[in-house]
CSV table of C-alpha atoms and ligand atoms in Angstrom, one decimal:
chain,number,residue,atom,x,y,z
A,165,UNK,CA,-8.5,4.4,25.9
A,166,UNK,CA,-11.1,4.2,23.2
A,167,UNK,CA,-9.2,4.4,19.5
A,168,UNK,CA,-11.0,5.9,16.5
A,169,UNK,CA,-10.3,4.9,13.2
A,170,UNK,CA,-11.8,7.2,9.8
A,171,UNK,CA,-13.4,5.1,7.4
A,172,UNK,CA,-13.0,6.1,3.9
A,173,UNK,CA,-15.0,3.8,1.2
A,174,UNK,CA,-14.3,6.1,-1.6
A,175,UNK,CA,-15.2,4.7,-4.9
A,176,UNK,CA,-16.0,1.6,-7.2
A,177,UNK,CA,-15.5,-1.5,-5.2
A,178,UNK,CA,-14.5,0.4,-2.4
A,179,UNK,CA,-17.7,0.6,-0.5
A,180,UNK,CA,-18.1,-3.4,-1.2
A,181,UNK,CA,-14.6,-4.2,0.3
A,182,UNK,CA,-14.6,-2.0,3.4
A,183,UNK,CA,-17.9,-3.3,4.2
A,184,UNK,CA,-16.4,-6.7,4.9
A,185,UNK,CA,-13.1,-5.2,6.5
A,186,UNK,CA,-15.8,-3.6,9.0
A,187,UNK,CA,-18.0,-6.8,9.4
A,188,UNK,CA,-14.3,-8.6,10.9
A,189,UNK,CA,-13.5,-5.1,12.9
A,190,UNK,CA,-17.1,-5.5,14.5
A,191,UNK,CA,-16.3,-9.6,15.2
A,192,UNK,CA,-13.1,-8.2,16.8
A,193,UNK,CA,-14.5,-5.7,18.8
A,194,UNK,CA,-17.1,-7.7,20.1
A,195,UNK,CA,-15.1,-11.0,20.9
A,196,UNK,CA,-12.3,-9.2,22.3
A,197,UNK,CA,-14.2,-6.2,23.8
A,198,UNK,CA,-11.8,-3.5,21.8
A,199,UNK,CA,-12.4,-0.1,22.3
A,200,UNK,CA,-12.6,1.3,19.2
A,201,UNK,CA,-14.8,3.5,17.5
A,202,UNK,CA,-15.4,4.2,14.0
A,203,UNK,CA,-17.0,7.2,11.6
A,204,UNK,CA,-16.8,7.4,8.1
A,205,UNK,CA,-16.4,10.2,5.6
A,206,UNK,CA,-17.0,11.0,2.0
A,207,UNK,CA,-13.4,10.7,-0.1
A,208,UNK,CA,-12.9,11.0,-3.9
A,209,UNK,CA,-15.2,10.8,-6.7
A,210,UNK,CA,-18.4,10.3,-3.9
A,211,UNK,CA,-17.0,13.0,-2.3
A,212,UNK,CA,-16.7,14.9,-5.3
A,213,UNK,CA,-20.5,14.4,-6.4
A,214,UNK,CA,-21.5,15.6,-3.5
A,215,UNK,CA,-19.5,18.0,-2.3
A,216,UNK,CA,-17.2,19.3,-5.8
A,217,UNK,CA,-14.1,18.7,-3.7
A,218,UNK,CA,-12.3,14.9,-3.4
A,219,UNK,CA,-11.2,15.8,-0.6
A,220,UNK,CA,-13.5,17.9,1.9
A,221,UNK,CA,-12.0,19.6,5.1
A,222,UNK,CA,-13.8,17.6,7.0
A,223,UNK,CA,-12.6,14.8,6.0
A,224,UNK,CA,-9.1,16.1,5.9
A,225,UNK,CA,-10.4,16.8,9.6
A,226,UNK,CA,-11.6,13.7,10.6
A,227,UNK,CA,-8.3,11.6,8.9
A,228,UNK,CA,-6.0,14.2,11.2
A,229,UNK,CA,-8.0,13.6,14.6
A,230,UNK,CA,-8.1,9.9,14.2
A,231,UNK,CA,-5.9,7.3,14.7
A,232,UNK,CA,-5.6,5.2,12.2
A,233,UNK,CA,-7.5,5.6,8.4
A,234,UNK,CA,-8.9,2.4,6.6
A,235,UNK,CA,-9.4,3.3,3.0
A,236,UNK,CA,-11.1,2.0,0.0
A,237,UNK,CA,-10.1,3.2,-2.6
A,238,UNK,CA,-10.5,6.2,-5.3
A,239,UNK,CA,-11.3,7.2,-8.8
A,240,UNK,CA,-13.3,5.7,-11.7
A,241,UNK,CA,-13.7,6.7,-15.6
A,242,UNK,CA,-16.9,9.1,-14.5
A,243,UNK,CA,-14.2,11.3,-12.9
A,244,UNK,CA,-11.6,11.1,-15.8
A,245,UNK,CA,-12.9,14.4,-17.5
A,246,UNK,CA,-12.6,16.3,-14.7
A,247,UNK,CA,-9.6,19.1,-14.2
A,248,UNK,CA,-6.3,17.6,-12.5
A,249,UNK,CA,-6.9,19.2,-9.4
A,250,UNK,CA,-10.6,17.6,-8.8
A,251,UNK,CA,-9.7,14.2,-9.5
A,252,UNK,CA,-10.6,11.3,-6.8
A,253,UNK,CA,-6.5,10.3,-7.0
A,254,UNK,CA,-5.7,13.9,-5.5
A,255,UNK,CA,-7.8,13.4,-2.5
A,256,UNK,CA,-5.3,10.3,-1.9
A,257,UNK,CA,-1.8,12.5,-2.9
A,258,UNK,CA,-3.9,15.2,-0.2
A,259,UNK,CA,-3.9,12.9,2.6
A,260,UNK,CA,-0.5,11.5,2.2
A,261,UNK,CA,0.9,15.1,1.8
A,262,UNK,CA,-1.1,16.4,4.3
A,263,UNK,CA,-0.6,13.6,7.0
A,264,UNK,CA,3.2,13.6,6.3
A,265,UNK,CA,2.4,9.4,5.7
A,266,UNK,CA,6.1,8.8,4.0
A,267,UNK,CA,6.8,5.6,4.8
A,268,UNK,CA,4.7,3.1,2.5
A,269,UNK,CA,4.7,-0.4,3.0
A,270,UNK,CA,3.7,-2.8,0.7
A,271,UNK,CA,3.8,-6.4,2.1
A,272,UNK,CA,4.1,-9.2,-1.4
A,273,UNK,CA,3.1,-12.4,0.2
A,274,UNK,CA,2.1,-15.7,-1.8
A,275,UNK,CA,-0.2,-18.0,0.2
A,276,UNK,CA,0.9,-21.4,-0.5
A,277,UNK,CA,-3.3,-21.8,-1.4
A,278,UNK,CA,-2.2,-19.4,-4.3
A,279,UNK,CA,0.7,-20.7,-6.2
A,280,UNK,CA,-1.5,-21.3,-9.0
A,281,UNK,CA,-2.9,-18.2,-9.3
A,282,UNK,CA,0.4,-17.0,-10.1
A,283,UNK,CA,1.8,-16.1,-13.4
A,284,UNK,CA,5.0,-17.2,-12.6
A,285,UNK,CA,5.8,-20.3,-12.0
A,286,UNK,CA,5.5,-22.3,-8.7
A,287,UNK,CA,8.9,-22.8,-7.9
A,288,UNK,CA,9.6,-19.0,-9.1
A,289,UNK,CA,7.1,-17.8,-6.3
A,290,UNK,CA,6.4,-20.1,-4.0
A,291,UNK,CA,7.4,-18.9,-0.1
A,292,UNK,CA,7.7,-15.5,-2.0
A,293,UNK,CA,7.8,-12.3,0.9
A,294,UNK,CA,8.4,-9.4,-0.1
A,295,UNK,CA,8.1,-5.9,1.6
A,296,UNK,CA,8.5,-3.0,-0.6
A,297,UNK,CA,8.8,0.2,1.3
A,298,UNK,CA,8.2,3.0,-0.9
A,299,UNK,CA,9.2,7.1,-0.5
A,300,UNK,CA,5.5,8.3,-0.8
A,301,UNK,CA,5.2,12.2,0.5
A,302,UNK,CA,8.1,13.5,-2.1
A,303,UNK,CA,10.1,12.5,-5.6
A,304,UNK,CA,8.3,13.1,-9.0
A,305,UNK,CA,4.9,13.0,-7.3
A,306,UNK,CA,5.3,16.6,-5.6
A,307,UNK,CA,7.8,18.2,-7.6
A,308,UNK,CA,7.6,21.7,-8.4
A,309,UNK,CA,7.8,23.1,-10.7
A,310,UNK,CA,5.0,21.0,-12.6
A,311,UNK,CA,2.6,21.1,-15.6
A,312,UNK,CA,1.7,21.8,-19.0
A,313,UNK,CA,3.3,25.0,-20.4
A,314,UNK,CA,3.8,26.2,-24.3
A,315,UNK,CA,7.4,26.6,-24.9
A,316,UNK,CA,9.3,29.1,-27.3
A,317,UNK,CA,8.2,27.5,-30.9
A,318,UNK,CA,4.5,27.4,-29.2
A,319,UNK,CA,4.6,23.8,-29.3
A,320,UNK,CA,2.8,22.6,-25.4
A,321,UNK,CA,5.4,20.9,-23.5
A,322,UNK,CA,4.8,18.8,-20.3
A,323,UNK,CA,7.2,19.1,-17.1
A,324,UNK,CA,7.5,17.4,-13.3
A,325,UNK,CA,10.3,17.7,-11.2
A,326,UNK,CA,12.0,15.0,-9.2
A,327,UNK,CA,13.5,16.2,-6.3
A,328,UNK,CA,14.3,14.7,-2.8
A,329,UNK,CA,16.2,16.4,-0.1
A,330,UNK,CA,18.8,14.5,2.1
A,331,UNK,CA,16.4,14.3,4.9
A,332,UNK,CA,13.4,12.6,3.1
A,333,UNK,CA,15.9,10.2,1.8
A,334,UNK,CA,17.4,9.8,5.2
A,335,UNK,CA,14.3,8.6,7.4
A,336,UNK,CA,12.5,6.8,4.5
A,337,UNK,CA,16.1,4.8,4.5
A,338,UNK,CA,15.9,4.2,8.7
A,339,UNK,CA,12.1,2.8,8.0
A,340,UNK,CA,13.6,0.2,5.9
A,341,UNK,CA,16.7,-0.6,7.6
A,342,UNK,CA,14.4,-1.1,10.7
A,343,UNK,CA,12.0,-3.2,9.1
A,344,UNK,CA,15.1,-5.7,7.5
A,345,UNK,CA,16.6,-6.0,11.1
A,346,UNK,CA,13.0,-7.3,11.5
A,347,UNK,CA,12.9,-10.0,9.0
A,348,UNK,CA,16.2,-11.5,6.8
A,349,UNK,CA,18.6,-8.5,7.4
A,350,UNK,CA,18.7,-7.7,3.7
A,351,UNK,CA,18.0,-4.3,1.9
A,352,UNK,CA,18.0,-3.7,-1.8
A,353,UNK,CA,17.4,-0.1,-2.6
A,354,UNK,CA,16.8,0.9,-6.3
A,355,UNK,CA,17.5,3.9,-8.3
A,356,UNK,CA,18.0,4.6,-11.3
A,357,UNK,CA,21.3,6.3,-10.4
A,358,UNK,CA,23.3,6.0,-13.9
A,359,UNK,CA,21.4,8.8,-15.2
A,360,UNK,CA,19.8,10.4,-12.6
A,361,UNK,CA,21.6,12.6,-10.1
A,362,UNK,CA,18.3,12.6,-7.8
A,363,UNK,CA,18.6,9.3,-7.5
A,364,UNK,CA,22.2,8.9,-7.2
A,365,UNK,CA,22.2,11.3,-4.2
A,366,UNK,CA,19.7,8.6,-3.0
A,367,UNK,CA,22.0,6.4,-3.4
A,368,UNK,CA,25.0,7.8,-1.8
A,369,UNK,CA,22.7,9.1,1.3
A,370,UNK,CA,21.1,5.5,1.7
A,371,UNK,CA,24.7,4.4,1.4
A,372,UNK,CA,25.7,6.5,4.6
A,373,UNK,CA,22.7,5.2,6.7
A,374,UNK,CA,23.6,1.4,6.3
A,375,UNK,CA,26.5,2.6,8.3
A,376,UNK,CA,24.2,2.9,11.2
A,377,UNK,CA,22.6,-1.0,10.5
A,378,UNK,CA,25.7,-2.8,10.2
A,379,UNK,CA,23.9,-6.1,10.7
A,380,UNK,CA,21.9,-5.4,7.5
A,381,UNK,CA,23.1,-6.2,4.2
A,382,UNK,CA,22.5,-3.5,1.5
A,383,UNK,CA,23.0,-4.0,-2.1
A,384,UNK,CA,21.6,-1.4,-4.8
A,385,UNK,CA,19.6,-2.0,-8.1
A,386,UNK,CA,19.0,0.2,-11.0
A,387,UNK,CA,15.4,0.2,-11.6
A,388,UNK,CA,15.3,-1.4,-14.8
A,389,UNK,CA,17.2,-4.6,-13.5
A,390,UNK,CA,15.2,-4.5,-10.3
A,391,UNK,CA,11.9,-4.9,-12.5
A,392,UNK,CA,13.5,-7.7,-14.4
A,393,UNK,CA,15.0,-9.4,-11.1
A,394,UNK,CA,11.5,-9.4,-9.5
A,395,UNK,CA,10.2,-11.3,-12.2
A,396,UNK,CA,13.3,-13.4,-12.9
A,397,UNK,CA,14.1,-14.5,-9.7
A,398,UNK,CA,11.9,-12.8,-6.9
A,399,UNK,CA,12.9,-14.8,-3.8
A,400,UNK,CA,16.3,-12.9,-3.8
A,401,UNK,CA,14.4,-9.9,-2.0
A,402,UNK,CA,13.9,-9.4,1.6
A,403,UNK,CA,13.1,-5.4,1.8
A,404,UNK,CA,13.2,-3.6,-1.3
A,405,UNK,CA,13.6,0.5,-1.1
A,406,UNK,CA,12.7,2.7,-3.6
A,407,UNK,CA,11.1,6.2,-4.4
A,408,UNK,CA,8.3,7.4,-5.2
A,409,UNK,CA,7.4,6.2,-8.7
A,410,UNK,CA,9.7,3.6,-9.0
A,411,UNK,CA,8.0,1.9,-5.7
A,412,UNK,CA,4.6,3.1,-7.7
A,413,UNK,CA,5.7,0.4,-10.4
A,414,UNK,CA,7.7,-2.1,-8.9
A,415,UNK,CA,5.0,-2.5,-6.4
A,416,UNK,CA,2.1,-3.3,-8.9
A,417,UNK,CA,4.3,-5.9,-10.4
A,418,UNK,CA,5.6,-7.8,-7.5
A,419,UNK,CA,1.8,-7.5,-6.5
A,420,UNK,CA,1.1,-10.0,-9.6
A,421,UNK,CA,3.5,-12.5,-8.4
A,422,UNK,CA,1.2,-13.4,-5.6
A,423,UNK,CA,-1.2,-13.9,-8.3
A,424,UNK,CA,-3.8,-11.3,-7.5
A,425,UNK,CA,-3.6,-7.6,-6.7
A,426,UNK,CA,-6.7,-8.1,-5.0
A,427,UNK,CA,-4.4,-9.6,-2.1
A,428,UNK,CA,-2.3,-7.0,-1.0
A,429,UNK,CA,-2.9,-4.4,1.6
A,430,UNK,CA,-0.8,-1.5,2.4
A,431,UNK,CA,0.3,0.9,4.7
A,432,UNK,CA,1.1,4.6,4.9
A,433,UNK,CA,3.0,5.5,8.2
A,434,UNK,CA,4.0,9.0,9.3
A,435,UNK,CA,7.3,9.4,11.7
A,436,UNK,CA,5.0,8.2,14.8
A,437,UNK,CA,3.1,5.0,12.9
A,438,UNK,CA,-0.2,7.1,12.6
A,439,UNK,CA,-1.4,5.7,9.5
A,440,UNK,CA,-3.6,5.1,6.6
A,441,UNK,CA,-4.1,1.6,5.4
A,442,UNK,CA,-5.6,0.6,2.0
A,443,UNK,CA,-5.6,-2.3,-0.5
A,444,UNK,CA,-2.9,-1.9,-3.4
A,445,UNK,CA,-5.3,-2.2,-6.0
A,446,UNK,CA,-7.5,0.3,-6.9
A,447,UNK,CA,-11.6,1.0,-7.2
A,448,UNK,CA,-11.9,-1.5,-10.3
A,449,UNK,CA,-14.5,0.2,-12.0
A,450,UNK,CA,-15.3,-2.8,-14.1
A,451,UNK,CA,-16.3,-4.9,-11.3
A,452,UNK,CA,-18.1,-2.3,-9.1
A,453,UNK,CA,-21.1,-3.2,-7.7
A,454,UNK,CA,-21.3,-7.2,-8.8
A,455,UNK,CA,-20.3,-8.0,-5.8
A,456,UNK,CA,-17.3,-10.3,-6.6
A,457,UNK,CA,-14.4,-8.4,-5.5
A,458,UNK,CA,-12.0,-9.8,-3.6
A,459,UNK,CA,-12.3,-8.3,0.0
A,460,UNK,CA,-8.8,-9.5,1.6
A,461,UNK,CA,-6.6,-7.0,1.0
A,462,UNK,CA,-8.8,-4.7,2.5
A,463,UNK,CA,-9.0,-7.0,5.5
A,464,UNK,CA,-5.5,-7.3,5.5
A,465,UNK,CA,-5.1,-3.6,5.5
A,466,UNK,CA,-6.7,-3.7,8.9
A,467,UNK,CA,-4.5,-6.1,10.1
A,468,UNK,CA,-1.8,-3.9,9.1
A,469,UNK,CA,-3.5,-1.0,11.1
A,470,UNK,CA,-3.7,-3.0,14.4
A,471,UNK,CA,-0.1,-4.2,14.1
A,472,UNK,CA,1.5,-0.9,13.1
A,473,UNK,CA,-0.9,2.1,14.4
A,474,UNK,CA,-2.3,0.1,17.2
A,475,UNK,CA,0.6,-2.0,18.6
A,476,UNK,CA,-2.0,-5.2,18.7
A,477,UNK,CA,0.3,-7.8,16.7
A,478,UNK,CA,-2.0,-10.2,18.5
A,479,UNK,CA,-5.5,-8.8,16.5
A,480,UNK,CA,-3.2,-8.5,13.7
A,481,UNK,CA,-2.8,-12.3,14.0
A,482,UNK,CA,-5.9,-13.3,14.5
A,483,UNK,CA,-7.3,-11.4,11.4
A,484,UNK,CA,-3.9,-13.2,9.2
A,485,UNK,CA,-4.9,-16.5,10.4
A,486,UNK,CA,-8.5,-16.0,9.5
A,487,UNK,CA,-7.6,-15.2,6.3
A,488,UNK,CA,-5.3,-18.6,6.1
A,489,UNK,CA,-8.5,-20.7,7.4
A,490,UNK,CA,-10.6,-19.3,4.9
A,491,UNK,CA,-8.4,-19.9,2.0
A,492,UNK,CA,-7.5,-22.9,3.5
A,493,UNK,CA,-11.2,-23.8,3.8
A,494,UNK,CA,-11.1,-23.4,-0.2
A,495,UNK,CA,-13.0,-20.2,-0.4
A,496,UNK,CA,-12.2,-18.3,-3.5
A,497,UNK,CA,-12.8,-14.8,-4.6
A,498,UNK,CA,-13.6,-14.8,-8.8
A,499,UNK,CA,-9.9,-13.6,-9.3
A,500,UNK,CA,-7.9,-16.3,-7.5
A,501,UNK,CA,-10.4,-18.9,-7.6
A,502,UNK,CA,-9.4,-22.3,-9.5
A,503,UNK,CA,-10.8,-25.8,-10.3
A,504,UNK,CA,-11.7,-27.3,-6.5
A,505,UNK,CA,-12.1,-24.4,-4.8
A,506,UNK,CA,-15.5,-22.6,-3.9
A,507,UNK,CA,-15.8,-19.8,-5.9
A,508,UNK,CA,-17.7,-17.3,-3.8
A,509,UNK,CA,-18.6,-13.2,-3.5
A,510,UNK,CA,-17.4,-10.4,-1.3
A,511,UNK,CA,-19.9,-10.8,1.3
A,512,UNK,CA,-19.4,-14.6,1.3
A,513,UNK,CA,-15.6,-14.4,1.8
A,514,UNK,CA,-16.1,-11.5,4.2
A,515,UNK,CA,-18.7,-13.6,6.5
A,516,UNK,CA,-16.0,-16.8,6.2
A,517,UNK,CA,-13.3,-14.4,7.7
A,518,UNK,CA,-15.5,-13.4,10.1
A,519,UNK,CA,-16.6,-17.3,11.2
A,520,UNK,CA,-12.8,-17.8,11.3
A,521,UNK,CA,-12.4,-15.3,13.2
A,522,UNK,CA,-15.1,-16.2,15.7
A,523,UNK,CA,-13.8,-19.6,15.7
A,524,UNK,CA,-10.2,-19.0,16.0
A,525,UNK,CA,-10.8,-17.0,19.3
A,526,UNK,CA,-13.1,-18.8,21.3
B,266,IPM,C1,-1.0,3.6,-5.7
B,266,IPM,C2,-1.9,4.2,-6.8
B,266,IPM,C3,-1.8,5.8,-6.6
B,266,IPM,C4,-0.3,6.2,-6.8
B,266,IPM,C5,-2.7,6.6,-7.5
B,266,IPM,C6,-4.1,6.1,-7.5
B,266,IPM,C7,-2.5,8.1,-7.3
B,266,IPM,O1,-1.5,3.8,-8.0
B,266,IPM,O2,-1.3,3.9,-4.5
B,266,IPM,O3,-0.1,2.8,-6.0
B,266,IPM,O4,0.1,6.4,-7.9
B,266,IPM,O5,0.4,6.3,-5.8
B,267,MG,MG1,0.0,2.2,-8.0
C-alpha cells in the first residue's frame, strides 16, 4: 500500500539537509521499488513569510493524513522579533501537541570514525549508545497557566507551570521500559524530585511501572547529577528517561559527546508509532545556505522513520550502513572533519550516501 510521508524543510539549513535525506529516499525507492510518496509543505519562519502563520492548516493537514513527517528544522534570528505565538519554534510545539507525538527518542551514538571529534576523551566515549527518551507533549512546555503578568508592586513577573498527570507519566514510562527490554535492560529516569513534587510524582509513578518490566533494571537520577554523570562517565547509560525540559537539555549535551550535534536524528512517536522525525540540531542560521552542513542526522532521521513508522528495519539498515561506508570511506562534513579525512559539502556527503547505498544493495 503506497505510504506518504510530509516533508517539511522549514528554515536555515533545513532545506539543504532534507534535500540530501530525499536524494537517499529516491535511491531507496527506486532500488527497492518502495511505494512511497512524498509532498512537501511550508513550516515555520518560510511558512511564516508567506503565509503569517508557522504553522498553516494545511500543513497541520497534510502532517495528520500522512504517515510519517521528515522535518528540517525551524526558526532563525529574522523571526526573533516576532510575538511568541508567530514564532517558527511554535509551529514545531503545534505539531507535537497536535499529533499527540509524546514519545521522543533521541538515539546518542559515537561512530568509532568519530572519537576524535569528541570533546571528551576517547576512552570516555568510545562505544558510547545512548537513547534518551524524552516526555515531549506535556511538563513545563504546555503548562497553563503561562506568561508575563505584572504583579501587586507593578513590578512584570514571568510564570510557567509544570504539570504532568499520572497518565502522561505512565505511557511515556512503558515507551522506555519497552525500548530497554530492547537493548541492555537498564533504565535511568531523572527528576529532579528533591524539590519538585511534579517530578517526584514522576518518580513514584515511574517507580510503579518497573513493576510491570521486572527484567529491567531502574535506577533514578536527579537532574543535576544526571548532567554531570553524562559527562563524567557516559557509558553507564543504556536508556535514560526524563521530562520535558530536562530531556530538552540533557539531550543537547549527550548530543556533544558524539562530537557533533550535526549527527543525531530523532524521533517523535504517538501511541501507534505515527511519527515525526527530525535532526536534533536546529536550522543553524550561521551556516545557512554555504552548503557545508552536515546532512546525516537528517538521513538518519529517515532511517528512524522506516524502522519505527514503517516497520522496514531492513531500509533502516541499509540507510545506517551507508552512513558507516561513507564515514568509513573518510568523508567528512566541515564539523566532524579532521586531519586525513576528505572534508566535503552537503551535497557531496549526501551523493556518497547515496552511492553507498546503491552499492550496498546491488
Ligand atoms: C528541540 C528544540 C526545541 C525544543 C525548540 C526548537 C522548541 O530545542 O527539539 O530540542 O525545545 O524542544
Ligand atoms: Mg533542544
Amino acid at each position: 500500500m503506497m505510504k506518504k510521508i510530509a516533508v517539511l524543510a522549514g528554515d536555515g539549513i533545513g532545506p539543504e539537509i532534507i534535500a540530501e535525506a530525499l536524494k537517499v529516499l529516491d535511491c531507496l525507492k527506486a532500488e527497492c521499488g518502495l511505494p512511497i510518496e512524498i509532498e512537501q509543505a511550508l513550516i515555520g519562519g518560510a511558512a511564516y513569510d508567506a503565509m503569517g502563520t508557522p504553522l498553516p492548516a494545511q500543513t497541520l493537514k497534510l502532517a495528520q493524513q500522512s504517515d510519517a513527517i521528515l522535518l528540517g528544522a525551524v526558526g532563525g534570528p529574522k523571526w526573533e522579533p516576532l510575538d511568541y505565538a508567530a514564532r517558527p519554534e511554535r509551529a514545531l510545539l503545534g505539531l507535537r501537541a497536535e499529533l499527540n507525538l509524546f514519545a521522543n527518542l533521541r538515539p546518542a551514538i559515537l561512530y568509532p570514525h568519530l572519537v576524535d571529534a569528541s570533546t571528551l576523551k576517547p576512552d570516555i566515549v568510545s562505544g558510547l549508545d545512548i537513547m534518551i527518551v524524552r516526555e515531549l507533549t506535556g511538563g513545563i512546555y504546555f503548562g497553563r497557566p503561562r506568561g508575563v503578568r505584572v504583579n501587586q508592586s507593578g513590578e512584570r513577573e514571568g510564570f510557567n507551570t509544570l504539570v504532568y498527570s499520572e497518565s502522561e507519566i505512565r505511557r511515556i514510562a512503558q515507551s522506555a521500559f519497552r525500548i530497554a527490554q530492547k537493548r541492555e535492560h537498564k533504565l535511568c529516569s531523572v527528576d529532579k524530585a528533591n524539590v519538585l513534587e511534579c517530578t517526584e510524582l514522576w518518580r513514584n509513578v515511574v517507580t510503579e511501572v518497573a513493576k510491570e518490566y521486572a527484567d529491567v533494571e531502574l535506577k533514578h537520577l536527579y537532574v543535576d547529577n544526571a548532567a554531570m554523570q553524562l559527562v563524567r562517565c557516559p557509558k553507564q547509560f543504556d536508556v535514560l528517561l526524563t521530562d520535558n525540559l530536562f530531556g530538552d537539555i540533557l539531550s543537547d549535551c549527550a548530543a556533544m559527546l558524539t562530537g557533533s550535534i550535526g549527527m543525531l536524528p530523532s524521533a517523535s512517536l504517538d501511541k501507534d508509532n505515527k511519527g515525526m522525525y527530525e535532526p536534533i540540531h536546529g536550522s543553524a542560521p550561521d551556516i545557512a545556505g554555504k552548503g557545508i552542513a552536515n546532512p546525516l542526522a537528517t538521513i538518519l532521521s529517515l532511517a528512524m522513520l522506516f524502522r519505527y513508522s514503517f516497520g522496514d528495519a531492513e531500509s533502516a539498515c541499509y540507510v545506517e550502513r551507508a552512513v558507516t561506508s561513507a564515514l568509513d570511506a573518510g568523508y567528512r562534513t566541515a564539523d566532524i572533519h579532521s586531519e586525513g579525512t576528505a572534508k566535503v559539502g552537503t551535497s557531496e556527503m549526501g551523493s556518497a550516501i547515496v552511492d553507498a547505498l546503491r552499492a550496498s544493495i546491488h
